[in-house]
């Protein structure tokens, strides 16, 4: 048994034993669980993929004369201005003004909120256009100016849902191609898309949220951010395998961090043909090896993590529960799988190579003593379901 | 029969505005005994145009054929494909891989799972362009 304090002392003295989630698997096989649990202090995890429920609060500072922005666009992407005077919230999936969307199906969606966030973090110049109705103390009614992230007082990334514990594998059982948030799916099950870092993914290495909770410090695109809440749609009461690893979506994290300190290699705008725009984000989370059980969960391999294959042409849009099959991430990463007697090519939207890079960067920071662990102030709910939305008439009760 | 070593060169031809309408590819086949495999072409009267093709023959035939093409003021590029892969923009997700019919875009190894592009295998179908979420693939025409 180790405590957070003991592990942090070792980190500060430069003596902490830190391994990535990739390295720990063979290490435990070699040394055995008990010896490894005594030796290893931290296992670093990582993930990089589209995380649509991401965005940022920006504070522009005041113009002269002052303005209470009521509508605002950054590089022609609308930001929500229904908060205090010069604060706005920009969401990752917001389209650019005049984007034809799917009018000419499938649309290209070449630029949107996620791309604005990437440009901000990269230090590029952006255009702000804002309107107001004008008040006695905020008389300015229209504004067009140019800025970079350095001109802002704050740029706080605030993401209600990141790091999905596991994710659907999308396939198309219909006879027409479809365009989804998991990419283009060819007709008649010719290809499928999965989206998880699998054995490197934070919540798959801590399936019961023993160390990752509200208040946990995380590596968020190169900055030290933290978990501020359970994520939206956190559905921990799910189907789990023998090793407690969820076989479906399950838990999520709400993350926040300072965009001024982030690295744009890990904040990337995403365009998905026929679907829309999003943001791909890099997250790394350190897992303190408090005891043998925490370490055991970190040894999970792609061959032991399963995801459900779902038909995105009918079962998914119609909110049905039927699945086409279950596949392990080892099978998914092999390039092709056999499913219902068909050979199906596999593709990923989550970048394993970037996840590995993140787990190594975080490991280096911890070994240098630059990243201390924080004990969560609150555990994430372990038995919590999600509720579907039923459409009903006014006054009708379900 | 030609016994010299047969080689294949990937060539991008950039047509100036005034040249479209000339049977240049036919000349390569008839006059220089070259085999051509056109991947993509966009040559329209009164517009600048491009052809991306492989030319197969012996070294001397290819050189003579390329000189013939250049005599029409056509720019010959032997160093690139018309499909461009920007390694710096590639996030390594691998979404392109099942859409690439020739495995030109592929996973390098199972450990790092980085993506690499083999230009020789690319047939310029451009499926990668519409399937790359990060804009790493583009085309010159």
PDB file of N, CA and C in Angstrom, chain A residues 152-212:
ATOM      1  N   UNK A 152      -5.772  37.696 -25.111  1.00  0.00           N
ATOM      2  CA  UNK A 152      -6.912  37.369 -24.255  1.00  0.00           C
ATOM      3  C   UNK A 152      -6.487  37.335 -22.789  1.00  0.00           C
ATOM      4  N   UNK A 153      -7.443  37.700 -21.910  1.00  0.00           N
ATOM      5  CA  UNK A 153      -7.145  37.556 -20.482  1.00  0.00           C
ATOM      6  C   UNK A 153      -7.133  36.091 -20.093  1.00  0.00           C
ATOM      7  N   UNK A 154      -8.186  35.378 -20.508  1.00  0.00           N
ATOM      8  CA  UNK A 154      -8.255  33.945 -20.228  1.00  0.00           C
ATOM      9  C   UNK A 154      -8.711  33.189 -21.481  1.00  0.00           C
ATOM     10  N   UNK A 155      -8.202  31.990 -21.628  1.00  0.00           N
ATOM     11  CA  UNK A 155      -8.698  31.038 -22.634  1.00  0.00           C
ATOM     12  C   UNK A 155      -8.723  29.687 -21.923  1.00  0.00           C
ATOM     13  N   UNK A 156      -9.896  29.361 -21.377  1.00  0.00           N
ATOM     14  CA  UNK A 156      -9.995  28.188 -20.495  1.00  0.00           C
ATOM     15  C   UNK A 156     -10.774  27.086 -21.199  1.00  0.00           C
ATOM     16  N   UNK A 157     -10.053  26.046 -21.573  1.00  0.00           N
ATOM     17  CA  UNK A 157     -10.736  24.915 -22.207  1.00  0.00           C
ATOM     18  C   UNK A 157     -11.642  24.254 -21.170  1.00  0.00           C
ATOM     19  N   UNK A 158     -12.880  24.021 -21.561  1.00  0.00           N
ATOM     20  CA  UNK A 158     -13.864  23.481 -20.614  1.00  0.00           C
ATOM     21  C   UNK A 158     -14.692  22.446 -21.364  1.00  0.00           C
ATOM     22  N   UNK A 159     -14.424  21.209 -21.076  1.00  0.00           N
ATOM     23  CA  UNK A 159     -14.966  20.116 -21.886  1.00  0.00           C
ATOM     24  C   UNK A 159     -15.896  19.235 -21.056  1.00  0.00           C
ATOM     25  N   UNK A 160     -17.190  19.289 -21.329  1.00  0.00           N
ATOM     26  CA  UNK A 160     -18.126  18.519 -20.502  1.00  0.00           C
ATOM     27  C   UNK A 160     -18.016  17.001 -20.670  1.00  0.00           C
ATOM     28  N   UNK A 161     -17.467  16.543 -21.826  1.00  0.00           N
ATOM     29  CA  UNK A 161     -17.394  15.081 -21.987  1.00  0.00           C
ATOM     30  C   UNK A 161     -16.162  14.684 -22.785  1.00  0.00           C
ATOM     31  N   UNK A 162     -15.153  14.175 -22.090  1.00  0.00           N
ATOM     32  CA  UNK A 162     -13.937  13.685 -22.738  1.00  0.00           C
ATOM     33  C   UNK A 162     -13.655  12.261 -22.264  1.00  0.00           C
ATOM     34  N   UNK A 163     -12.701  11.630 -22.938  1.00  0.00           N
ATOM     35  CA  UNK A 163     -12.132  10.353 -22.470  1.00  0.00           C
ATOM     36  C   UNK A 163     -13.163   9.260 -22.258  1.00  0.00           C
ATOM     37  N   UNK A 164     -14.088   9.097 -23.187  1.00  0.00           N
ATOM     38  CA  UNK A 164     -15.066   8.007 -23.072  1.00  0.00           C
ATOM     39  C   UNK A 164     -14.322   6.721 -22.747  1.00  0.00           C
ATOM     40  N   UNK A 165     -14.817   6.023 -21.728  1.00  0.00           N
ATOM     41  CA  UNK A 165     -14.114   4.839 -21.218  1.00  0.00           C
ATOM     42  C   UNK A 165     -13.932   3.766 -22.295  1.00  0.00           C
ATOM     43  N   UNK A 166     -14.979   3.592 -23.122  1.00  0.00           N
ATOM     44  CA  UNK A 166     -14.930   2.634 -24.216  1.00  0.00           C
ATOM     45  C   UNK A 166     -15.829   3.232 -25.293  1.00  0.00           C
ATOM     46  N   UNK A 167     -15.864   2.652 -26.476  1.00  0.00           N
ATOM     47  CA  UNK A 167     -16.714   3.272 -27.491  1.00  0.00           C
ATOM     48  C   UNK A 167     -17.247   2.260 -28.496  1.00  0.00           C
ATOM     49  N   UNK A 168     -18.390   2.598 -29.080  1.00  0.00           N
ATOM     50  CA  UNK A 168     -18.982   1.772 -30.130  1.00  0.00           C
ATOM     51  C   UNK A 168     -18.014   1.578 -31.293  1.00  0.00           C
ATOM     52  N   UNK A 169     -18.141   0.432 -31.932  1.00  0.00           N
ATOM     53  CA  UNK A 169     -17.505   0.220 -33.231  1.00  0.00           C
ATOM     54  C   UNK A 169     -18.624   0.389 -34.254  1.00  0.00           C
ATOM     55  N   UNK A 170     -18.407   1.248 -35.248  1.00  0.00           N
ATOM     56  CA  UNK A 170     -19.484   1.567 -36.192  1.00  0.00           C
ATOM     57  C   UNK A 170     -19.319   0.788 -37.486  1.00  0.00           C
ATOM     58  N   UNK A 171     -20.444   0.244 -37.963  1.00  0.00           N
ATOM     59  CA  UNK A 171     -20.461  -0.487 -39.232  1.00  0.00           C
ATOM     60  C   UNK A 171     -21.738  -0.107 -39.966  1.00  0.00           C
ATOM     61  N   UNK A 172     -21.802  -0.417 -41.253  1.00  0.00           N
ATOM     62  CA  UNK A 172     -22.977  -0.070 -42.056  1.00  0.00           C
ATOM     63  C   UNK A 172     -23.516  -1.341 -42.711  1.00  0.00           C
ATOM     64  N   UNK A 173     -24.681  -1.787 -42.238  1.00  0.00           N
ATOM     65  CA  UNK A 173     -25.274  -3.023 -42.786  1.00  0.00           C
ATOM     66  C   UNK A 173     -26.210  -2.730 -43.961  1.00  0.00           C
ATOM     67  N   UNK A 174     -26.391  -1.468 -44.321  1.00  0.00           N
ATOM     68  CA  UNK A 174     -27.321  -1.137 -45.411  1.00  0.00           C
ATOM     69  C   UNK A 174     -26.610  -1.268 -46.764  1.00  0.00           C
ATOM     70  N   UNK A 175     -27.351  -1.009 -47.836  1.00  0.00           N
ATOM     71  CA  UNK A 175     -26.746  -1.145 -49.165  1.00  0.00           C
ATOM     72  C   UNK A 175     -26.315   0.191 -49.766  1.00  0.00           C
ATOM     73  N   UNK A 176     -26.230   1.242 -48.913  1.00  0.00           N
ATOM     74  CA  UNK A 176     -25.732   2.546 -49.384  1.00  0.00           C
ATOM     75  C   UNK A 176     -24.634   3.026 -48.440  1.00  0.00           C
ATOM     76  N   UNK A 177     -23.634   3.764 -48.956  1.00  0.00           N
ATOM     77  CA  UNK A 177     -22.635   4.303 -48.030  1.00  0.00           C
ATOM     78  C   UNK A 177     -23.277   5.330 -47.084  1.00  0.00           C
ATOM     79  N   UNK A 178     -22.758   5.409 -45.851  1.00  0.00           N
ATOM     80  CA  UNK A 178     -23.242   6.451 -44.938  1.00  0.00           C
ATOM     81  C   UNK A 178     -22.043   7.217 -44.385  1.00  0.00           C
ATOM     82  N   UNK A 179     -22.312   8.443 -43.948  1.00  0.00           N
ATOM     83  CA  UNK A 179     -21.258   9.333 -43.447  1.00  0.00           C
ATOM     84  C   UNK A 179     -21.600   9.681 -42.009  1.00  0.00           C
ATOM     85  N   UNK A 180     -20.722   9.299 -41.078  1.00  0.00           N
ATOM     86  CA  UNK A 180     -21.041   9.415 -39.661  1.00  0.00           C
ATOM     87  C   UNK A 180     -19.914  10.111 -38.921  1.00  0.00           C
ATOM     88  N   UNK A 181     -20.132  10.320 -37.609  1.00  0.00           N
ATOM     89  CA  UNK A 181     -19.037  10.884 -36.801  1.00  0.00           C
ATOM     90  C   UNK A 181     -17.910   9.868 -36.640  1.00  0.00           C
ATOM     91  N   UNK A 182     -18.130   8.625 -37.072  1.00  0.00           N
ATOM     92  CA  UNK A 182     -17.036   7.645 -37.116  1.00  0.00           C
ATOM     93  C   UNK A 182     -16.603   7.414 -38.567  1.00  0.00           C
ATOM     94  N   UNK A 183     -16.753   8.445 -39.385  1.00  0.00           N
ATOM     95  CA  UNK A 183     -16.218   8.415 -40.735  1.00  0.00           C
ATOM     96  C   UNK A 183     -17.159   7.789 -41.746  1.00  0.00           C
ATOM     97  N   UNK A 184     -16.620   7.604 -42.954  1.00  0.00           N
ATOM     98  CA  UNK A 184     -17.407   7.021 -44.041  1.00  0.00           C
ATOM     99  C   UNK A 184     -17.491   5.513 -43.836  1.00  0.00           C
ATOM    100  N   UNK A 185     -18.717   5.001 -43.829  1.00  0.00           N
ATOM    101  CA  UNK A 185     -18.918   3.559 -43.683  1.00  0.00           C
ATOM    102  C   UNK A 185     -19.506   3.046 -44.987  1.00  0.00           C
ATOM    103  N   UNK A 186     -18.740   2.199 -45.646  1.00  0.00           N
ATOM    104  CA  UNK A 186     -19.186   1.677 -46.942  1.00  0.00           C
ATOM    105  C   UNK A 186     -20.334   0.700 -46.734  1.00  0.00           C
ATOM    106  N   UNK A 187     -21.080   0.469 -47.805  1.00  0.00           N
ATOM    107  CA  UNK A 187     -22.264  -0.395 -47.726  1.00  0.00           C
ATOM    108  C   UNK A 187     -21.888  -1.847 -47.424  1.00  0.00           C
ATOM    109  N   UNK A 188     -22.858  -2.577 -46.935  1.00  0.00           N
ATOM    110  CA  UNK A 188     -22.743  -4.030 -46.737  1.00  0.00           C
ATOM    111  C   UNK A 188     -21.492  -4.462 -45.970  1.00  0.00           C
ATOM    112  N   UNK A 189     -21.213  -3.740 -44.887  1.00  0.00           N
ATOM    113  CA  UNK A 189     -20.152  -4.139 -43.938  1.00  0.00           C
ATOM    114  C   UNK A 189     -18.773  -4.295 -44.595  1.00  0.00           C
ATOM    115  N   UNK A 190     -18.408  -3.357 -45.461  1.00  0.00           N
ATOM    116  CA  UNK A 190     -17.078  -3.467 -46.091  1.00  0.00           C
ATOM    117  C   UNK A 190     -15.985  -2.937 -45.176  1.00  0.00           C
ATOM    118  N   UNK A 191     -16.353  -1.975 -44.319  1.00  0.00           N
ATOM    119  CA  UNK A 191     -15.359  -1.459 -43.365  1.00  0.00           C
ATOM    120  C   UNK A 191     -16.061  -1.114 -42.053  1.00  0.00           C
ATOM    121  N   UNK A 192     -15.257  -0.945 -41.008  1.00  0.00           N
ATOM    122  CA  UNK A 192     -15.789  -0.492 -39.722  1.00  0.00           C
ATOM    123  C   UNK A 192     -14.799   0.486 -39.116  1.00  0.00           C
ATOM    124  N   UNK A 193     -15.286   1.295 -38.165  1.00  0.00           N
ATOM    125  CA  UNK A 193     -14.409   2.243 -37.488  1.00  0.00           C
ATOM    126  C   UNK A 193     -14.537   2.065 -35.979  1.00  0.00           C
ATOM    127  N   UNK A 194     -13.402   2.009 -35.308  1.00  0.00           N
ATOM    128  CA  UNK A 194     -13.403   2.003 -33.840  1.00  0.00           C
ATOM    129  C   UNK A 194     -12.722   3.277 -33.359  1.00  0.00           C
ATOM    130  N   UNK A 195     -12.838   3.572 -32.072  1.00  0.00           N
ATOM    131  CA  UNK A 195     -12.280   4.839 -31.590  1.00  0.00           C
ATOM    132  C   UNK A 195     -11.940   4.751 -30.109  1.00  0.00           C
ATOM    133  N   UNK A 196     -10.803   4.157 -29.803  1.00  0.00           N
ATOM    134  CA  UNK A 196     -10.338   4.106 -28.413  1.00  0.00           C
ATOM    135  C   UNK A 196      -8.851   3.834 -28.427  1.00  0.00           C
ATOM    136  N   UNK A 197      -8.164   4.337 -27.396  1.00  0.00           N
ATOM    137  CA  UNK A 197      -6.741   4.004 -27.246  1.00  0.00           C
ATOM    138  C   UNK A 197      -6.577   2.629 -26.598  1.00  0.00           C
ATOM    139  N   UNK A 198      -7.700   1.975 -26.260  1.00  0.00           N
ATOM    140  CA  UNK A 198      -7.636   0.602 -25.747  1.00  0.00           C
ATOM    141  C   UNK A 198      -6.754   0.476 -24.517  1.00  0.00           C
ATOM    142  N   UNK A 199      -5.745  -0.343 -24.626  1.00  0.00           N
ATOM    143  CA  UNK A 199      -4.890  -0.650 -23.462  1.00  0.00           C
ATOM    144  C   UNK A 199      -4.114   0.556 -22.926  1.00  0.00           C
ATOM    145  N   UNK A 200      -4.089   1.655 -23.686  1.00  0.00           N
ATOM    146  CA  UNK A 200      -3.415   2.872 -23.201  1.00  0.00           C
ATOM    147  C   UNK A 200      -4.409   3.866 -22.592  1.00  0.00           C
ATOM    148  N   UNK A 201      -5.702   3.631 -22.804  1.00  0.00           N
ATOM    149  CA  UNK A 201      -6.720   4.630 -22.477  1.00  0.00           C
ATOM    150  C   UNK A 201      -6.897   4.801 -20.967  1.00  0.00           C
ATOM    151  N   UNK A 202      -7.011   6.045 -20.493  1.00  0.00           N
ATOM    152  CA  UNK A 202      -7.058   6.293 -19.035  1.00  0.00           C
ATOM    153  C   UNK A 202      -8.103   5.461 -18.295  1.00  0.00           C
ATOM    154  N   UNK A 203      -9.370   5.580 -18.676  1.00  0.00           N
ATOM    155  CA  UNK A 203     -10.417   4.925 -17.885  1.00  0.00           C
ATOM    156  C   UNK A 203     -10.486   3.416 -18.116  1.00  0.00           C
ATOM    157  N   UNK A 204      -9.816   2.900 -19.138  1.00  0.00           N
ATOM    158  CA  UNK A 204      -9.759   1.444 -19.299  1.00  0.00           C
ATOM    159  C   UNK A 204      -8.679   0.852 -18.383  1.00  0.00           C
ATOM    160  N   UNK A 205      -7.766   1.720 -17.902  1.00  0.00           N
ATOM    161  CA  UNK A 205      -6.754   1.282 -16.945  1.00  0.00           C
ATOM    162  C   UNK A 205      -7.193   1.507 -15.498  1.00  0.00           C
ATOM    163  N   UNK A 206      -8.316   2.174 -15.319  1.00  0.00           N
ATOM    164  CA  UNK A 206      -8.876   2.398 -13.980  1.00  0.00           C
ATOM    165  C   UNK A 206     -10.385   2.202 -14.088  1.00  0.00           C
ATOM    166  N   UNK A 207     -10.811   0.963 -14.372  1.00  0.00           N
ATOM    167  CA  UNK A 207     -12.199   0.745 -14.787  1.00  0.00           C
ATOM    168  C   UNK A 207     -13.238   1.090 -13.728  1.00  0.00           C
ATOM    169  N   UNK A 208     -12.844   1.046 -12.448  1.00  0.00           N
ATOM    170  CA  UNK A 208     -13.824   1.331 -11.385  1.00  0.00           C
ATOM    171  C   UNK A 208     -13.567   2.695 -10.726  1.00  0.00           C
ATOM    172  N   UNK A 209     -12.784   3.538 -11.401  1.00  0.00           N
ATOM    173  CA  UNK A 209     -12.559   4.930 -10.964  1.00  0.00           C
ATOM    174  C   UNK A 209     -11.973   4.992  -9.541  1.00  0.00           C
ATOM    175  N   UNK A 210     -11.002   4.147  -9.274  1.00  0.00           N
ATOM    176  CA  UNK A 210     -10.401   4.146  -7.933  1.00  0.00           C
ATOM    177  C   UNK A 210      -9.449   5.314  -7.756  1.00  0.00           C
ATOM    178  N   UNK A 211      -8.811   5.762  -8.838  1.00  0.00           N
ATOM    179  CA  UNK A 211      -7.838   6.854  -8.695  1.00  0.00           C
ATOM    180  C   UNK A 211      -8.203   8.073  -9.530  1.00  0.00           C
ATOM    181  N   UNK A 212      -8.976   7.872 -10.601  1.00  0.00           N
ATOM    182  CA  UNK A 212      -9.363   9.015 -11.440  1.00  0.00           C
ATOM    183  C   UNK A 212     -10.738   9.494 -10.962  1.00  0.00           C
TER     184      UNK A 212
END
